[in-house]
Coordinates of C-alpha atoms in Angstrom, one line a residue:
M1 CA -21.9 3.1 17.0
N2 CA -25.3 4.3 15.1
Q3 CA -25.0 7.5 12.9
D4 CA -25.8 9.6 15.9
E5 CA -23.0 8.6 17.6
K6 CA -20.5 8.6 15.0
R7 CA -21.1 12.4 14.5
K8 CA -20.9 13.0 17.9
F9 CA -17.5 11.3 17.8
I10 CA -16.1 12.8 14.6
I11 CA -17.1 16.6 15.9
N12 CA -15.8 15.8 19.6
L13 CA -12.4 14.4 18.1
Y14 CA -12.0 17.8 16.3
Q15 CA -12.9 19.8 19.0
N16 CA -10.3 18.7 21.1
R17 CA -7.5 18.1 18.6
Y18 CA -4.9 21.0 19.0
T19 CA -1.5 21.6 18.2
C20 CA 0.8 20.8 21.0
K21 CA 3.3 23.4 22.0
G22 CA 5.1 21.5 24.0
F23 CA 5.9 17.9 24.7
D24 CA 6.5 15.4 27.6
P25 CA 10.0 14.1 27.0
E26 CA 9.4 11.1 29.2
K27 CA 6.4 9.6 27.6
R28 CA 6.8 7.8 24.2
V29 CA 4.3 6.8 21.7
S30 CA 4.0 3.0 21.3
D31 CA 5.1 1.4 18.1
E32 CA 1.7 0.1 17.3
D33 CA -0.1 3.8 17.4
F34 CA 3.0 5.1 15.6
N35 CA 2.5 2.6 13.2
A36 CA -1.2 3.0 12.4
I37 CA -0.5 6.6 12.3
I38 CA 2.2 5.9 9.6
E39 CA -0.8 3.8 7.9
A40 CA -3.1 6.7 7.6
G41 CA -0.5 8.5 6.0
R42 CA 0.1 6.1 3.7
L43 CA -3.0 5.2 2.7
A44 CA -4.1 8.8 2.0
P45 CA -5.8 9.6 -1.2
S46 CA -3.9 11.5 -4.3
S47 CA -4.1 12.8 -7.1
M48 CA -4.4 10.0 -9.7
G49 CA -2.9 7.6 -6.8
F50 CA 0.5 9.2 -7.5
E51 CA 1.6 9.0 -3.8
P52 CA 4.3 11.5 -4.0
W53 CA 5.0 11.6 -0.4
K54 CA 8.0 10.1 1.5
F55 CA 7.9 10.2 5.4
V56 CA 11.3 9.8 7.3
L57 CA 11.3 9.3 11.0
I58 CA 14.6 11.2 12.8
N59 CA 15.9 9.5 15.7
N60 CA 19.3 10.6 15.3
E61 CA 20.3 13.3 18.1
D62 CA 23.2 14.9 15.9
V63 CA 20.8 15.2 12.9
K64 CA 18.0 16.9 15.5
E65 CA 20.5 19.5 16.6
K66 CA 21.3 20.4 13.0
I67 CA 18.1 20.6 12.3
K68 CA 17.4 23.1 15.0
P69 CA 18.9 26.7 14.0
H70 CA 16.9 26.5 10.7
A71 CA 13.3 25.3 12.3
W72 CA 12.0 27.9 14.5
G73 CA 8.8 26.4 14.5
G74 CA 10.0 22.8 15.4
E75 CA 12.3 23.7 18.4
K76 CA 10.0 22.2 21.2
S77 CA 9.2 19.4 19.0
L78 CA 12.8 18.3 18.5
E79 CA 13.3 18.5 22.0
G80 CA 10.7 16.6 23.7
A81 CA 8.3 14.6 21.0
S82 CA 8.4 11.2 20.9
H83 CA 8.4 10.9 17.2
F84 CA 9.8 13.2 14.7
L85 CA 9.1 13.3 11.0
V86 CA 10.6 15.0 8.0
I87 CA 8.0 14.6 5.1
L88 CA 9.2 15.0 1.4
T89 CA 7.4 15.3 -1.7
R90 CA 8.8 14.1 -5.1
S91 CA 10.7 16.3 -7.4
P92 CA 9.1 17.9 -10.3
K93 CA 11.4 15.3 -12.5
D94 CA 9.7 12.3 -10.8
L95 CA 6.1 13.8 -11.4
R96 CA 6.2 14.5 -15.1
Y97 CA 3.6 12.7 -16.9
D98 CA 6.5 11.2 -19.0
S99 CA 8.8 9.9 -15.8
D100 CA 10.0 7.0 -14.5
Y101 CA 8.4 7.3 -11.3
I102 CA 4.9 7.6 -12.9
E103 CA 5.4 4.8 -15.1
Y104 CA 6.6 2.8 -12.2
I105 CA 3.5 3.6 -10.3
Q106 CA 0.7 3.2 -13.0
K107 CA 2.5 -0.2 -14.1
D108 CA 3.9 -2.0 -11.1
I109 CA 1.8 -0.3 -8.2
Q110 CA -1.8 0.2 -10.1
G111 CA -1.2 -2.7 -12.3
F112 CA -2.4 -1.2 -15.5
S113 CA -1.6 -2.7 -18.8
D114 CA 0.0 -0.8 -21.7
E115 CA -3.2 -0.3 -23.3
L116 CA -4.6 1.4 -20.5
R117 CA -1.5 3.7 -19.2
E118 CA -1.3 5.2 -22.5
P119 CA -4.5 6.9 -22.5
R120 CA -4.0 7.8 -18.9
K121 CA -0.5 9.6 -19.9
I122 CA -2.2 11.7 -22.0
K123 CA -5.0 12.7 -19.9
Y124 CA -2.2 13.4 -16.9
K125 CA -0.4 15.5 -19.5
N126 CA -3.2 17.3 -20.5
F127 CA -4.0 18.0 -16.8
Q128 CA -0.5 19.2 -15.7
I129 CA -0.5 21.4 -19.0
E130 CA -3.5 22.8 -19.9
D131 CA -5.9 22.4 -16.8
F132 CA -3.5 23.4 -13.7
K133 CA -0.3 25.1 -16.0
L134 CA 2.1 22.8 -13.7
F135 CA 5.0 23.4 -16.2
E136 CA 5.2 27.0 -16.0
S137 CA 8.0 26.7 -13.4
D138 CA 9.5 23.6 -11.4
R139 CA 7.9 25.3 -8.2
A140 CA 4.2 25.2 -9.3
L141 CA 5.0 21.4 -10.1
F142 CA 6.6 20.8 -6.6
D143 CA 4.0 23.1 -4.7
W144 CA 1.2 20.8 -6.5
A145 CA 2.9 17.8 -5.3
C146 CA 2.8 19.5 -1.9
K147 CA -0.8 20.0 -2.0
N148 CA -1.2 16.4 -2.2
T149 CA 1.2 15.3 0.7
Y150 CA -0.9 17.6 3.0
I151 CA -3.5 15.3 2.5
A152 CA -1.4 12.5 4.0
L153 CA -0.2 15.0 7.0
A154 CA -4.0 15.4 7.6
N155 CA -4.5 11.8 7.6
M156 CA -1.7 11.3 10.3
L157 CA -3.0 14.0 12.5
T158 CA -6.4 12.6 12.5
A159 CA -5.2 9.1 13.3
A160 CA -3.0 10.3 16.1
A161 CA -6.2 12.1 17.6
V162 CA -8.2 9.3 17.5
L163 CA -5.6 7.2 19.2
G164 CA -4.7 9.7 21.6
V165 CA -1.3 11.1 20.3
D166 CA -0.8 14.6 20.5
S167 CA 0.8 16.3 17.1
T168 CA 2.3 19.5 16.0
P169 CA 2.7 19.9 12.1
I170 CA 5.5 22.2 11.2
E171 CA 6.2 25.0 8.6
G172 CA 8.1 27.2 10.8
F173 CA 11.6 26.6 9.1
H174 CA 14.1 28.2 6.2
R175 CA 13.4 25.8 3.7
D176 CA 16.3 26.6 1.7
N177 CA 18.9 26.2 4.6
L178 CA 17.1 23.1 5.9
E179 CA 16.7 21.2 2.6
R180 CA 20.7 22.0 2.5
V181 CA 21.2 20.2 5.9
L182 CA 19.2 17.4 4.9
I183 CA 21.2 16.9 1.4
E184 CA 24.2 16.7 3.4
E185 CA 23.0 14.2 5.6
R186 CA 21.9 12.3 3.1
I187 CA 18.2 12.3 3.8
I188 CA 17.2 14.0 0.9
D189 CA 18.5 13.2 -2.7
P190 CA 17.6 16.5 -4.2
E191 CA 16.9 14.8 -7.8
H192 CA 13.8 13.1 -6.8
F193 CA 12.7 14.5 -3.2
G194 CA 12.2 18.3 -1.8
L195 CA 11.3 19.4 1.8
C196 CA 7.5 19.6 2.3
C197 CA 7.0 19.9 6.1
M198 CA 7.6 18.2 9.2
V199 CA 5.2 16.8 11.8
A200 CA 6.0 15.7 15.7
F201 CA 3.9 13.1 17.8
G202 CA 3.9 12.8 21.4
Y203 CA 2.0 13.6 24.9
T204 CA 1.8 17.0 25.7
N205 CA 3.6 18.5 29.0
R206 CA 1.0 21.6 29.3
E207 CA -2.8 22.5 29.3
H208 CA -4.3 24.3 25.8
R209 CA -6.3 26.9 25.9
P210 CA -10.0 25.9 24.1
K211 CA -10.5 26.1 20.5
T212 CA -11.4 29.1 18.4
R213 CA -12.9 29.0 15.3
R214 CA -15.3 31.3 13.0
K215 CA -18.8 30.1 12.6
V216 CA -19.9 27.7 10.1
E217 CA -21.8 30.2 8.5
E218 CA -18.7 32.5 7.5
V219 CA -17.4 29.2 6.0
L220 CA -20.1 27.5 4.3
E221 CA -21.8 29.1 1.3
I222 CA -24.7 26.8 -0.1
I223 CA -25.8 27.4 -3.9
E224 CA -29.5 26.3 -4.5

């Protein structure tokens, strides 16, 4: 594709991508397509490359039934979607500048030497404490990590649209109650993770209404 074709492809993709309101339980997303969607999430950017996310595929029907009472926004997805993901975010303990997890990421994943890790640690400490004031509460640090995790979610939604797979991002749940269920089911280790959001993938069973959005003049301001 030339540049003009690429631009048209992108705009058309997002014009037609929508949140699915009901899934056809008879249609399944192929393993190949689902794996590509997960890869899009795995490869997402994050602050300093610390990858605070974890994706949990829920196939167990008993677990889905236990999720339903606490997830008013996910009931239809739980009943018909081909794939249902619970998305977790690293705990404040793990995302502190001096945590074992951050040391693991910088040393074993990113391959930084001791000499390089120390100044990065200081920079990250200053960012957390001074720039974003993330130590004011555990919730502040967790919510910041969730913002990073939503980038991975966005990648997966776009990848699904490219592949012709419908999707539904889900925040419609009682966080404390649902997190308690997931801890009881040993899906969440609360020392290292918390519940961020959920997302369903599959194929719609209904028509959707045309997309409505504000005009570009309302969302873009240019400072010359």
